[in-house]
mmCIF file with all atom_site columns, C-alpha atoms in Angstrom:
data_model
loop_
_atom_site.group_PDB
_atom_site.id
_atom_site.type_symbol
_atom_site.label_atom_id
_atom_site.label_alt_id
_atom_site.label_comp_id
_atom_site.label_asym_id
_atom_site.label_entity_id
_atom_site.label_seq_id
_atom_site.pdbx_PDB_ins_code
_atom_site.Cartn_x
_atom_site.Cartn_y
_atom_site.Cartn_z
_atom_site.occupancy
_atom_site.B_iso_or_equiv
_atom_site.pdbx_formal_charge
_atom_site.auth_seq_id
_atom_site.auth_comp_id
_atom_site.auth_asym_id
_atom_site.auth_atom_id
_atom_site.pdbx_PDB_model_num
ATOM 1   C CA . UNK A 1 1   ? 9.999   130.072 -33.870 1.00 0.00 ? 1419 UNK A CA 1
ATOM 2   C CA . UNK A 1 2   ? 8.578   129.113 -30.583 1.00 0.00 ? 1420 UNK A CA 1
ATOM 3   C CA . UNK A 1 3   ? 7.096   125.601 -30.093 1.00 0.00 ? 1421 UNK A CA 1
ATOM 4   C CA . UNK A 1 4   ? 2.996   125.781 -30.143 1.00 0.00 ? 1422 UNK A CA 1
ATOM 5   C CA . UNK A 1 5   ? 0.644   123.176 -29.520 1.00 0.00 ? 1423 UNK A CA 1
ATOM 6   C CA . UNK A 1 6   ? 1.295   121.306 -33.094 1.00 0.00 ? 1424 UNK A CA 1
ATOM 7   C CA . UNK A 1 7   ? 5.017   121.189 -33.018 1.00 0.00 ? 1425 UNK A CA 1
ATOM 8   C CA . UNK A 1 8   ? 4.617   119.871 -28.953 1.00 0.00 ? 1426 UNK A CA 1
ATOM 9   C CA . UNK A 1 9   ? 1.995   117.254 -30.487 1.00 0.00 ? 1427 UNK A CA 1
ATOM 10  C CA . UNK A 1 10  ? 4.763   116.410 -32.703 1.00 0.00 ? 1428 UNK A CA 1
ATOM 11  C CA . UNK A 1 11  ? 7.319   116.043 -29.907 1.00 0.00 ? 1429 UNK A CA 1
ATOM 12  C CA . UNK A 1 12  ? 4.597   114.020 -28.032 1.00 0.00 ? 1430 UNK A CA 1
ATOM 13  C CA . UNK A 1 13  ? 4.635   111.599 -30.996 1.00 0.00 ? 1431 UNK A CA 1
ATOM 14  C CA . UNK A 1 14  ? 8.208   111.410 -31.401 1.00 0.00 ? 1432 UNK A CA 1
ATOM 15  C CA . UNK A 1 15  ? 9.011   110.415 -27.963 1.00 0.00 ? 1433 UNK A CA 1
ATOM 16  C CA . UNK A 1 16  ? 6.684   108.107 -27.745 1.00 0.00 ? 1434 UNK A CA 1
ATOM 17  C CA . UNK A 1 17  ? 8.095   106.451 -30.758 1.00 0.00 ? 1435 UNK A CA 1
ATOM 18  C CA . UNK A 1 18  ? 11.674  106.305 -29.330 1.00 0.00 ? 1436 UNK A CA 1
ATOM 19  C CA . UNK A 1 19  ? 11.805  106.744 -25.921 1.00 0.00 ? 1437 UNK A CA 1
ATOM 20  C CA . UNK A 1 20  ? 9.202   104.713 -23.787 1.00 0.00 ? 1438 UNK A CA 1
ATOM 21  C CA . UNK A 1 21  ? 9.732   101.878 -21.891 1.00 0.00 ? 1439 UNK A CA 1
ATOM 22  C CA . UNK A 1 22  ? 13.462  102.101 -21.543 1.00 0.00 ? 1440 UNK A CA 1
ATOM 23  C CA . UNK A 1 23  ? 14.805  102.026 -17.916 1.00 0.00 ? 1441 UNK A CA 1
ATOM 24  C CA . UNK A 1 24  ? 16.788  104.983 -17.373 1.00 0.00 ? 1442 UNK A CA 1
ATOM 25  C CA . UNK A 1 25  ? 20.320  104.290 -16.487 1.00 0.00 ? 1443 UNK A CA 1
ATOM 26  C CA . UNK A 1 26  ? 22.005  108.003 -15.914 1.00 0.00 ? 1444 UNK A CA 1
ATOM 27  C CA . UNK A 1 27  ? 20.280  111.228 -15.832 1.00 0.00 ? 1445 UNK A CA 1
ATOM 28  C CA . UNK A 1 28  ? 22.811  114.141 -16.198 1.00 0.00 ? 1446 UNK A CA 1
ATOM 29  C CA . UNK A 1 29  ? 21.727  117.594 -16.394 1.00 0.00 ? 1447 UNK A CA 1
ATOM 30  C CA . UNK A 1 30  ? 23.931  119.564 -17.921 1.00 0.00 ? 1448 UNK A CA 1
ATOM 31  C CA . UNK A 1 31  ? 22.378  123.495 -17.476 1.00 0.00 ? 1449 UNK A CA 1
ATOM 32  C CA . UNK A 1 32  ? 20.482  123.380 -13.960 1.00 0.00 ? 1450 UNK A CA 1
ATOM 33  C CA . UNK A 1 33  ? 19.196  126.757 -15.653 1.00 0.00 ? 1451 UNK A CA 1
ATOM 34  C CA . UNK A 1 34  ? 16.474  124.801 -16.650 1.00 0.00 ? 1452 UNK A CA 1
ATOM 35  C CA . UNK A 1 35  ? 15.543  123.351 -13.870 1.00 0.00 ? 1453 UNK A CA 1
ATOM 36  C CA . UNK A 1 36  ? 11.434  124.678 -12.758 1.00 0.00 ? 1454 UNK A CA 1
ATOM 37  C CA . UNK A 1 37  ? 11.329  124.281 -8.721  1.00 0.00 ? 1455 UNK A CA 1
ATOM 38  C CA . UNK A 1 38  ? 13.269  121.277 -9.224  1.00 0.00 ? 1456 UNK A CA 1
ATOM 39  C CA . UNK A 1 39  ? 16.937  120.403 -7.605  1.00 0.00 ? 1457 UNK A CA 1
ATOM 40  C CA . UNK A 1 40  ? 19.005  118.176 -9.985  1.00 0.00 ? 1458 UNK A CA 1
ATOM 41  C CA . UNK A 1 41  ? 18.681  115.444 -6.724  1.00 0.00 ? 1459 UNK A CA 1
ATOM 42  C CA . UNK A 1 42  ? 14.782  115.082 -7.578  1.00 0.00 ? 1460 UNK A CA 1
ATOM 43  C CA . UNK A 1 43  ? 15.431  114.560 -10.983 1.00 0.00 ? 1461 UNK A CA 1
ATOM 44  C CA . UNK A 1 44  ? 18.023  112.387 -10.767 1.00 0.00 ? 1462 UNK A CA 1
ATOM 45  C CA . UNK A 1 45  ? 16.055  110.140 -7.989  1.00 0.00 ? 1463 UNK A CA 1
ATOM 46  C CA . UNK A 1 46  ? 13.355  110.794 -9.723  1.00 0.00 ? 1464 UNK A CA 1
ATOM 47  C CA . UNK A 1 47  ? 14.516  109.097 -13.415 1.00 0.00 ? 1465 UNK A CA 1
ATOM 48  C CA . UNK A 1 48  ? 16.749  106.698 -12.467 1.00 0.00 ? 1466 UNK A CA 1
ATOM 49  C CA . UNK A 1 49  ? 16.274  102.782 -12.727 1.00 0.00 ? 1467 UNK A CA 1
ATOM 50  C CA . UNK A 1 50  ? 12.905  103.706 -14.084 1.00 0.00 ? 1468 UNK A CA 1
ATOM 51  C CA . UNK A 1 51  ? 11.365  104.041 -17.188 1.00 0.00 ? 1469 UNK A CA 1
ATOM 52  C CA . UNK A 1 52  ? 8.776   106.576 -19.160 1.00 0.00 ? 1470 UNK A CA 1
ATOM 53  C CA . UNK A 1 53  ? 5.683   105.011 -19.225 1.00 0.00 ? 1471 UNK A CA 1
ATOM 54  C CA . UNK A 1 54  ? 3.516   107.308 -21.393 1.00 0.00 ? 1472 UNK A CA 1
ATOM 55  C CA . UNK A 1 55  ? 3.749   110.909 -22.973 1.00 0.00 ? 1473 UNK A CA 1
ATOM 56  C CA . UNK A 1 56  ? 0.878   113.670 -22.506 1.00 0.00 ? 1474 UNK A CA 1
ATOM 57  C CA . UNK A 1 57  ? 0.333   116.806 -23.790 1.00 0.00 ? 1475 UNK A CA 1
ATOM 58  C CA . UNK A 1 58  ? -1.431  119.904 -22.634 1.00 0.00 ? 1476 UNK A CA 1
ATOM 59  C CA . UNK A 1 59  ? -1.309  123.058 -24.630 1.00 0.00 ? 1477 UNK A CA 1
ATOM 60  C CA . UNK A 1 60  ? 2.363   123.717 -24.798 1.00 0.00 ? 1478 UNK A CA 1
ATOM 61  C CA . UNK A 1 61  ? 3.988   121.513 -21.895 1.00 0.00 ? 1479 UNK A CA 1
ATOM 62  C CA . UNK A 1 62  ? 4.824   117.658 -22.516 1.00 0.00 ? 1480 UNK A CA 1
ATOM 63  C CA . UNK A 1 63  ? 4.775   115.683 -19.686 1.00 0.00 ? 1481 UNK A CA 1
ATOM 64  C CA . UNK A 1 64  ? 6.302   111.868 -19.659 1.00 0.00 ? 1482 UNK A CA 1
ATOM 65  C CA . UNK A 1 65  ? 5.129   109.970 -16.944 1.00 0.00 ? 1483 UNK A CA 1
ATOM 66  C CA . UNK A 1 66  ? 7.006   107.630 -14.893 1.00 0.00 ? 1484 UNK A CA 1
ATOM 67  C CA . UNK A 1 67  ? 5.799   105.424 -12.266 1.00 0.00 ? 1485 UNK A CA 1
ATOM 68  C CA . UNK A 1 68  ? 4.275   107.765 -10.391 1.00 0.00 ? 1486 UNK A CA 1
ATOM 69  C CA . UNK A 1 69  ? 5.863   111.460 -10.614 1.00 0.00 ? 1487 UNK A CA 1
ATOM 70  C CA . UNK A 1 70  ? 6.101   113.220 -14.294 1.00 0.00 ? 1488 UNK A CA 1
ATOM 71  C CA . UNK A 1 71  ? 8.635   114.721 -16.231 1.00 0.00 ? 1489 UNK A CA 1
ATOM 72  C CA . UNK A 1 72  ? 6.661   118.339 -17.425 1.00 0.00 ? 1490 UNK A CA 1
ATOM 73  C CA . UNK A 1 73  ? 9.051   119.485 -20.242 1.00 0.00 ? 1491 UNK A CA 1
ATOM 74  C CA . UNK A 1 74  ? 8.181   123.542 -21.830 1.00 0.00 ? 1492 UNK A CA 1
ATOM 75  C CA . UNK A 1 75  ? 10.527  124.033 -24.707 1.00 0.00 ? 1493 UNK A CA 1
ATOM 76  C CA . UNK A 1 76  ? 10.630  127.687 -24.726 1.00 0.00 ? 1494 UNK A CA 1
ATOM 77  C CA . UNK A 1 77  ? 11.680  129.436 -28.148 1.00 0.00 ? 1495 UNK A CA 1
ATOM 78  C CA . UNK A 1 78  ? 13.855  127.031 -29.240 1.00 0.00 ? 1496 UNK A CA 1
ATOM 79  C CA . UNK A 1 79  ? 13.802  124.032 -26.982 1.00 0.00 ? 1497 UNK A CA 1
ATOM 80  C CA . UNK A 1 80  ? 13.169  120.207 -28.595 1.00 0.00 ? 1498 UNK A CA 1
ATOM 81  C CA . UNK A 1 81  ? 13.692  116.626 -27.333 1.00 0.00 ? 1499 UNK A CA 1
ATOM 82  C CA . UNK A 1 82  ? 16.720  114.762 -29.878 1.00 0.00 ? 1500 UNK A CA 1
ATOM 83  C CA . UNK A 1 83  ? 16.475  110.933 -29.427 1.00 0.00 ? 1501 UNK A CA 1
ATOM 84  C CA . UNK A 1 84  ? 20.674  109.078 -30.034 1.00 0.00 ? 1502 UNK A CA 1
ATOM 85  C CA . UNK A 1 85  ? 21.903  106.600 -30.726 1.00 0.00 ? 1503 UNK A CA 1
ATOM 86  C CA . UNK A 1 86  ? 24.540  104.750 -29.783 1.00 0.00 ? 1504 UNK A CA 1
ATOM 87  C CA . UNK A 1 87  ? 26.685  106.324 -32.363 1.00 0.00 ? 1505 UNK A CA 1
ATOM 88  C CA . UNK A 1 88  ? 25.334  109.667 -32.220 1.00 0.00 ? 1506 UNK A CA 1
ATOM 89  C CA . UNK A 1 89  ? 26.831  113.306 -30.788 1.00 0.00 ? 1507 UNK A CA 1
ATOM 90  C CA . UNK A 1 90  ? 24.889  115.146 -28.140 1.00 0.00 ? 1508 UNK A CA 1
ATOM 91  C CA . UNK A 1 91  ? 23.460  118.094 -29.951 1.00 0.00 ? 1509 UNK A CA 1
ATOM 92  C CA . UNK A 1 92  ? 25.199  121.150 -29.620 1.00 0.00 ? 1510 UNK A CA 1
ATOM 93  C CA . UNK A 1 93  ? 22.670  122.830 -26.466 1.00 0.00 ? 1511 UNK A CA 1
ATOM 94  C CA . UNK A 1 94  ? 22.149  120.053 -24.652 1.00 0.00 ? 1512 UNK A CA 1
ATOM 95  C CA . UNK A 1 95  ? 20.330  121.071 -21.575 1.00 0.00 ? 1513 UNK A CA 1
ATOM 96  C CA . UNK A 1 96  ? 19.424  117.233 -19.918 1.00 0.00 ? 1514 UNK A CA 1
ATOM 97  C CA . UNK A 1 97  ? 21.000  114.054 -21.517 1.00 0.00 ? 1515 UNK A CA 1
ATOM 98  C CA . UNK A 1 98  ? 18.722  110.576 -20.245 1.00 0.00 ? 1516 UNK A CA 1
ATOM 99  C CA . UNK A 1 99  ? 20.737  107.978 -20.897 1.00 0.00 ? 1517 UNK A CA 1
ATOM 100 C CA . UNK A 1 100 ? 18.869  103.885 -21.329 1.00 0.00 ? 1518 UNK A CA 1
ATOM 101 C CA . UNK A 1 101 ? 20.129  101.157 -20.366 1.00 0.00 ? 1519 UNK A CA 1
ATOM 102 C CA . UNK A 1 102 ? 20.364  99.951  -24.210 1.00 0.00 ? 1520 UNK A CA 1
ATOM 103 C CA . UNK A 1 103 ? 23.153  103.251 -24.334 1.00 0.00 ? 1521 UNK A CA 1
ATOM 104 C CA . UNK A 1 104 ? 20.184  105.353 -26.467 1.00 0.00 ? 1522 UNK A CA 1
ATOM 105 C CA . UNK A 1 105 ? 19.687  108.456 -25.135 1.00 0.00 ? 1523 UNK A CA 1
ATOM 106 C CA . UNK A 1 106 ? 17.274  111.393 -24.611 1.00 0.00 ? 1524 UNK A CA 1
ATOM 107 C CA . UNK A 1 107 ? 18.799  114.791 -25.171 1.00 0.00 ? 1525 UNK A CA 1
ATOM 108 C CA . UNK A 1 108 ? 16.909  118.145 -24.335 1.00 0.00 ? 1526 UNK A CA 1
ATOM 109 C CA . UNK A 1 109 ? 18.200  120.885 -26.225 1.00 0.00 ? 1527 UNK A CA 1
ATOM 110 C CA . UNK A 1 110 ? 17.506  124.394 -25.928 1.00 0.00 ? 1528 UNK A CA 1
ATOM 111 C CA . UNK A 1 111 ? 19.897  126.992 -27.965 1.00 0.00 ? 1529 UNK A CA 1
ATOM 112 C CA . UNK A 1 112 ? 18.390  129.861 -25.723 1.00 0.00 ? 1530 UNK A CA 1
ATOM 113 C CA . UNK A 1 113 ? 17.939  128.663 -22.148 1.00 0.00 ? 1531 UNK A CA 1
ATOM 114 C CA . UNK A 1 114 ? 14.100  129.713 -21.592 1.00 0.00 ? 1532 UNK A CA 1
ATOM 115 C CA . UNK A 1 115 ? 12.621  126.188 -21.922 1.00 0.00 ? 1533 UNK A CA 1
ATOM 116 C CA . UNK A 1 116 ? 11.856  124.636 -18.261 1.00 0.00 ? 1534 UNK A CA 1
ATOM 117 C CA . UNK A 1 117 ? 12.047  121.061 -17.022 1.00 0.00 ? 1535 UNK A CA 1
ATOM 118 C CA . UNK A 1 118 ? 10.056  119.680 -13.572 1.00 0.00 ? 1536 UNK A CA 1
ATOM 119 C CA . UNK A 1 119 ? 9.032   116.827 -12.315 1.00 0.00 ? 1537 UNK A CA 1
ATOM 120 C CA . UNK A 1 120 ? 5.614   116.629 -10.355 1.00 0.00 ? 1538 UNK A CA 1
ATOM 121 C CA . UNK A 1 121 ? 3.187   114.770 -8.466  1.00 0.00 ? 1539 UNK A CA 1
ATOM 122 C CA . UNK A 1 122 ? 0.392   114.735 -11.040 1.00 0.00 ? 1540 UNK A CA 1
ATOM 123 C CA . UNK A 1 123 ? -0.578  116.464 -14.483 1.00 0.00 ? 1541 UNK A CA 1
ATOM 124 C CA . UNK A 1 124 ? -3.724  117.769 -13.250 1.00 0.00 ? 1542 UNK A CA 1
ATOM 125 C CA . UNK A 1 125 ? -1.871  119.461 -10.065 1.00 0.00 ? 1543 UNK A CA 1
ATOM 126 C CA . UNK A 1 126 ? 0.600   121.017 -12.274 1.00 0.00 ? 1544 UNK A CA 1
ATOM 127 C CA . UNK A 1 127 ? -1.701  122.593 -14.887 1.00 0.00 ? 1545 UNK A CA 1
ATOM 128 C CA . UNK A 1 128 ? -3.540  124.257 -12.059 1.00 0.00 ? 1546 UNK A CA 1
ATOM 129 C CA . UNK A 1 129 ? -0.171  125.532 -10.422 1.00 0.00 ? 1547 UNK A CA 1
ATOM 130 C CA . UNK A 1 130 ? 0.564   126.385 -13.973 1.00 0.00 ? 1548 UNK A CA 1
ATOM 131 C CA . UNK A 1 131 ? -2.677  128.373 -14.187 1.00 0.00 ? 1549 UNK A CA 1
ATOM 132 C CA . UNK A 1 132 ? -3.190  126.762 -17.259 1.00 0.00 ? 1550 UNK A CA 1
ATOM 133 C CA . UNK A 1 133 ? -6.449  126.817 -19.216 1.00 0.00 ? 1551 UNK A CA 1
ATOM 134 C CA . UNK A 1 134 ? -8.257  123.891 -21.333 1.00 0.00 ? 1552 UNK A CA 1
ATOM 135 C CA . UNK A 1 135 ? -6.006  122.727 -23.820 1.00 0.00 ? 1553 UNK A CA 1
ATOM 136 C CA . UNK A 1 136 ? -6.927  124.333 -27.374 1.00 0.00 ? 1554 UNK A CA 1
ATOM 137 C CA . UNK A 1 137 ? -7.605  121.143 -29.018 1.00 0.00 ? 1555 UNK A CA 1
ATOM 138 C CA . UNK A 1 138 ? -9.321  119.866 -26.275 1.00 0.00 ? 1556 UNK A CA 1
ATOM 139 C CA . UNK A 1 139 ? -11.879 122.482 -25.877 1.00 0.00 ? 1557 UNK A CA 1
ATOM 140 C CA . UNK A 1 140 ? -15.299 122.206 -25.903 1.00 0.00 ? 1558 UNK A CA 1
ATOM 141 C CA . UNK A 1 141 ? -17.669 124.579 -27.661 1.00 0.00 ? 1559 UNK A CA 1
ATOM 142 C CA . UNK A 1 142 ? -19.343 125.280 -24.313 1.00 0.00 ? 1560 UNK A CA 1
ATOM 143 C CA . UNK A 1 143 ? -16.029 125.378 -22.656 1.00 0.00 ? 1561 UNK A CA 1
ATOM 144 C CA . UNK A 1 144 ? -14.677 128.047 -24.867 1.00 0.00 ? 1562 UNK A CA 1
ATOM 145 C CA . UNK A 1 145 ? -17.931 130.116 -25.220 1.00 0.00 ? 1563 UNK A CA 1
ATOM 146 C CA . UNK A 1 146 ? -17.746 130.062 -21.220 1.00 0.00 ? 1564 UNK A CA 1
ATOM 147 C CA . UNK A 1 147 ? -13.959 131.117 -21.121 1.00 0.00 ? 1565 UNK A CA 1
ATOM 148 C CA . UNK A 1 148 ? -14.184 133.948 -23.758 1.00 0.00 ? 1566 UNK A CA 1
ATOM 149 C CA . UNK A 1 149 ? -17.949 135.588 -23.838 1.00 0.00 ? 1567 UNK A CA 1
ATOM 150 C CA . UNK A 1 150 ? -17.432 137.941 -21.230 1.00 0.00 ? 1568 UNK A CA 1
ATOM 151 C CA . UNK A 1 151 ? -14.090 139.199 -21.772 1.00 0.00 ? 1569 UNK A CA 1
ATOM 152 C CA . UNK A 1 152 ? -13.630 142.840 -22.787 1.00 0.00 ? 1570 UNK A CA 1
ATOM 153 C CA . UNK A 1 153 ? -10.019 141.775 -23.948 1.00 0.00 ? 1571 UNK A CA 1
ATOM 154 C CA . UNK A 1 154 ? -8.353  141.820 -27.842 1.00 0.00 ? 1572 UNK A CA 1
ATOM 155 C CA . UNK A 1 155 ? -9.275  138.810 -29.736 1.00 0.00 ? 1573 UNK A CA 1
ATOM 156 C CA . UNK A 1 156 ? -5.737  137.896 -30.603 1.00 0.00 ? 1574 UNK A CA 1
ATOM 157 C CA . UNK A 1 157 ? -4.091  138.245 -26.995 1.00 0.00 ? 1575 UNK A CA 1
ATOM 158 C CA . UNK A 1 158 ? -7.195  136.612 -25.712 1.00 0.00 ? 1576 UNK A CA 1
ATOM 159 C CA . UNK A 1 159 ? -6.188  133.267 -27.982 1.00 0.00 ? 1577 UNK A CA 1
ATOM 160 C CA . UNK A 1 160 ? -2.461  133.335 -26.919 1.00 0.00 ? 1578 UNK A CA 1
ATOM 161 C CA . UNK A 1 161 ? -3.363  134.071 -22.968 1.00 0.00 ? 1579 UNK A CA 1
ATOM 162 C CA . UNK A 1 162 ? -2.417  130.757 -21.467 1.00 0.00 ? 1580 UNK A CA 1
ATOM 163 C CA . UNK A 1 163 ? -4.695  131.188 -18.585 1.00 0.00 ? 1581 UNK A CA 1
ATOM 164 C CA . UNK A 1 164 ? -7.948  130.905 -20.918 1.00 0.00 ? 1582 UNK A CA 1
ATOM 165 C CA . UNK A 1 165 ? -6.636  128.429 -23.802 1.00 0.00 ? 1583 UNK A CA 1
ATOM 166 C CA . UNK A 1 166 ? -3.266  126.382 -23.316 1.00 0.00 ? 1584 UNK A CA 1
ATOM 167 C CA . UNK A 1 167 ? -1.501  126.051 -26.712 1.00 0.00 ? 1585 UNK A CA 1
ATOM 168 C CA . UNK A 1 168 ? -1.621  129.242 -28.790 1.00 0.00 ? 1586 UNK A CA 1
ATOM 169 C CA . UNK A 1 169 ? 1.530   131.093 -29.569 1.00 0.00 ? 1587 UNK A CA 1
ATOM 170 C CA . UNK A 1 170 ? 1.650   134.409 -31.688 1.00 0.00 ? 1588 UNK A CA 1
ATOM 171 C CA . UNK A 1 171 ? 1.890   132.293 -35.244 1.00 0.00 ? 1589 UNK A CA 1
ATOM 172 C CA . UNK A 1 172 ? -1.637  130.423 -34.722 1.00 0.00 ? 1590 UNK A CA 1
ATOM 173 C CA . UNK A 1 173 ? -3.405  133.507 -33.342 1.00 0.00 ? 1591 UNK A CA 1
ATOM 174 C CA . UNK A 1 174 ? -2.045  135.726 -36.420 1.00 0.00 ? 1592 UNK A CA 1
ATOM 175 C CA . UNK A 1 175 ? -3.361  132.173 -38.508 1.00 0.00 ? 1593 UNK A CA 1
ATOM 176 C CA . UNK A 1 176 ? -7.075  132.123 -36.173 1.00 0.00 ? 1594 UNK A CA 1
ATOM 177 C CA . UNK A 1 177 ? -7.627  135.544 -36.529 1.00 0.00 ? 1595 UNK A CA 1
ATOM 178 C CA . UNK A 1 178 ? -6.660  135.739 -40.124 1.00 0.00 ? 1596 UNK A CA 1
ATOM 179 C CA . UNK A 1 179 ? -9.106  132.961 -41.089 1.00 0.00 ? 1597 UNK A CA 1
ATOM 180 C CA . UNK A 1 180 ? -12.297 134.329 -39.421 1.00 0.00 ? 1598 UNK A CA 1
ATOM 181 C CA . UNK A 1 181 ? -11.577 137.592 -41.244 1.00 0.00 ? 1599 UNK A CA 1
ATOM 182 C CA . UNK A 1 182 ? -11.420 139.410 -37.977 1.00 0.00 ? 1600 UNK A CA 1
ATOM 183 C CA . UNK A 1 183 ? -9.067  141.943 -37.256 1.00 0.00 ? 1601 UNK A CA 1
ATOM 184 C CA . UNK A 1 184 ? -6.522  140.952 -34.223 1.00 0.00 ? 1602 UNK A CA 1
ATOM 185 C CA . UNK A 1 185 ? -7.876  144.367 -31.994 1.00 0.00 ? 1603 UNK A CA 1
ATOM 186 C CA . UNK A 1 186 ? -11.438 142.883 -32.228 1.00 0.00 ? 1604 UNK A CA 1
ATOM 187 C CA . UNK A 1 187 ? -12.526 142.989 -28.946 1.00 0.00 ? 1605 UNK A CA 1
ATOM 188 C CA . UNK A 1 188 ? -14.220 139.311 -28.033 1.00 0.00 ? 1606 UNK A CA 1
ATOM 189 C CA . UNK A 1 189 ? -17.464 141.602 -26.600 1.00 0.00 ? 1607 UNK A CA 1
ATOM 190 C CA . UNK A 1 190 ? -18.113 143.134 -30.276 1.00 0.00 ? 1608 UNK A CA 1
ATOM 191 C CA . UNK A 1 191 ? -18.756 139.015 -31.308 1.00 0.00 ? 1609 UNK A CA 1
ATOM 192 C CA . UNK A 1 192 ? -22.149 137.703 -31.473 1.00 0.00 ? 1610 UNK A CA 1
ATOM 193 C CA . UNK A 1 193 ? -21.968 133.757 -30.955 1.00 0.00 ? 1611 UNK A CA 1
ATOM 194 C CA . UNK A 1 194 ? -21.903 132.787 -34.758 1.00 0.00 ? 1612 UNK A CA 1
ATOM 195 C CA . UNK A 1 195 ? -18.804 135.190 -35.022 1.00 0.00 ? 1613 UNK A CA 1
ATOM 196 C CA . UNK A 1 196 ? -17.154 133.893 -31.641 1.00 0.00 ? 1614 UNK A CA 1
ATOM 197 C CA . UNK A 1 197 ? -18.233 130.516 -32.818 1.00 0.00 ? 1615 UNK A CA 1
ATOM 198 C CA . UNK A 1 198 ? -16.260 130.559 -36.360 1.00 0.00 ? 1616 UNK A CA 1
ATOM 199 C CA . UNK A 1 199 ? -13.056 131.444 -33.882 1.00 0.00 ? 1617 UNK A CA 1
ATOM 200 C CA . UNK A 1 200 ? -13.657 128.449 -31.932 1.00 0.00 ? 1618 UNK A CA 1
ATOM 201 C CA . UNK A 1 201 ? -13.692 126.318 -35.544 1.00 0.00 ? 1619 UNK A CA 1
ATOM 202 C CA . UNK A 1 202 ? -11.022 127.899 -36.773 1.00 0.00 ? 1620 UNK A CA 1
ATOM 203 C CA . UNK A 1 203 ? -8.883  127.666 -34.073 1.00 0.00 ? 1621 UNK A CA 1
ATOM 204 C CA . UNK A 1 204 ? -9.858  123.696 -34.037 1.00 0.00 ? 1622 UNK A CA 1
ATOM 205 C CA . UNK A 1 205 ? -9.516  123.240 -38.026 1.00 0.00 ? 1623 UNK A CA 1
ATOM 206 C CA . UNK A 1 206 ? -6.238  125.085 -37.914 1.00 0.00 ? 1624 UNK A CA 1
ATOM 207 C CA . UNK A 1 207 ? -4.286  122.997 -35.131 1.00 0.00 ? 1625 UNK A CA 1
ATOM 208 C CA . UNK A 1 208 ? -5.428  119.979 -36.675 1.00 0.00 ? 1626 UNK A CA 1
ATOM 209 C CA . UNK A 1 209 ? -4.143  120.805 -40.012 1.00 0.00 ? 1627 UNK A CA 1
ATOM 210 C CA . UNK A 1 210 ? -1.224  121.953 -38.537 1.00 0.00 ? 1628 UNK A CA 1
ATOM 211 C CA . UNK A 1 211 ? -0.418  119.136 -36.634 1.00 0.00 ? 1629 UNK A CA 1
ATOM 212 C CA . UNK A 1 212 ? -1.042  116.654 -39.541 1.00 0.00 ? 1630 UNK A CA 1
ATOM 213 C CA . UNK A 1 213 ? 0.719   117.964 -41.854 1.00 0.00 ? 1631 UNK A CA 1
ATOM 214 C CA . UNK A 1 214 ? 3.531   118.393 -39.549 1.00 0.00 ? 1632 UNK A CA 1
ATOM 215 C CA . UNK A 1 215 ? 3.433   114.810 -39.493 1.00 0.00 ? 1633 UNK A CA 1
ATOM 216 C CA . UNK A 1 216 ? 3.137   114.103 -43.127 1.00 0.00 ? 1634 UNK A CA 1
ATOM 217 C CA . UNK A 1 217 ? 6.366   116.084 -43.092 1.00 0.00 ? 1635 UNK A CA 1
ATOM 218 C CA . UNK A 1 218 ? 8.465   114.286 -40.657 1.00 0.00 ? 1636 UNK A CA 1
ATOM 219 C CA . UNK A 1 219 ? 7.141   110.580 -42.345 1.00 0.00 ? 1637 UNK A CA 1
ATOM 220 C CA . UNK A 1 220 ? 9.196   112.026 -45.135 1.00 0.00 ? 1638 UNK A CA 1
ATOM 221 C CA . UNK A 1 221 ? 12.442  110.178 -46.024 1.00 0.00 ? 1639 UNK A CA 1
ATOM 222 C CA . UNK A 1 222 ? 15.264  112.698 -45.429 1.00 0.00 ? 1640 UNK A CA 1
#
């Protein structure tokens, strides 16, 4: 199941949690298959001796900033951040292992190899080199009626294009369009504004569920 803006959210959270404020002793990266218009050299100089200050999130893409580049993390199908311990194993498809000075360590793992890792100037710079759209929690009303009244397009390829709203994989569309009682070859023209309107809602009451109960689950004890 591919990572969408809830489980990212989630990853957001977590890292936060564990993995801020550390300085950054050794950066080895194990799969340069991952690497985005990045050389291992940048993200080596890049990490090391410093320390994550923050973690952001737009749509699907993480970014942890540093002093003053960012790490911009996309976790493909099957790509997820582990935080070790001392006493811990590197997960089995470990991509990128941060290691703190404290010996925890940051693992990016990714069984299939199409999550991407990059380090740049900025977030905003990024997202538009990214061609990314508004983030789909972030949204406006007026941002989305604006984005999606003209388009011709399928209502359920329209959610997941990246370029209009960053966030929406193939599960939450099926979810959105299931919802509003649409069907997913609706095209966006044959909505009137209440009907394009109860998308927009959806789509909003959905993530948030999703990402709250996500979190509800991993406050769990194991």
């Amino acid at each position: 199941m591919m990572p969408e803006l809830p489980s990212v959210e989630l990853f957001r959270r977590y890292v936060t949690d564990t993995s801020l404020h550390q300085p950054i002793r050794q950066v080895d990266i194990i799969d340069e298959y991952i690497l985005d218009d990045t050389t291992p050299e940048q993200l080596e100089d890049g990490l090391t001796d410093r320390r994550f200050r923050a973690a952001q999130r737009h749509g699907k893409y993480l970014f942890l900033a540093i002093d003053e580049p960012l790490m911009a993390m996309h976790f493909g199908m099957t790509g997820q951040p582990i935080f070790l311990q001392p006493d811990d194993e590197s997960p089995e498809h470990t991509r990128l292992l941060i290691s703190f000075e404290n010996n925890n360590q940051l693992a990016y793992d990714c069984q299939r190899r199409l999550g991407r890792i990059a380090l740049a100037t900025e977030m905003a710079a990024f997202i538009q080199h990214k061609n990314l759209g508004p983030d789909a929690l972030s949204i406006t009303w007026e941002q989305f009626q604006r984005i999606f009244q003209p388009k011709h397009s399928m209502l359920k390829p329209a959610l997941m294009a990246q370029h209009a709203v960053a966030g929406i994989g193939n599960i939450y569309a099926d979810e959105i369009v299931f919802q509003t009682g649409l069907h997913p070859e609706t095209t966006i023209d044959q909505l009137d504004d209440t009907m394009l309107h109860d998308v927009y809602q959806a789509m909003q009451d959905i993530l948030q569920t999703a990402v709250s109960r996500r979190i509800a689950r991993a406050a769990l004890p194991d």
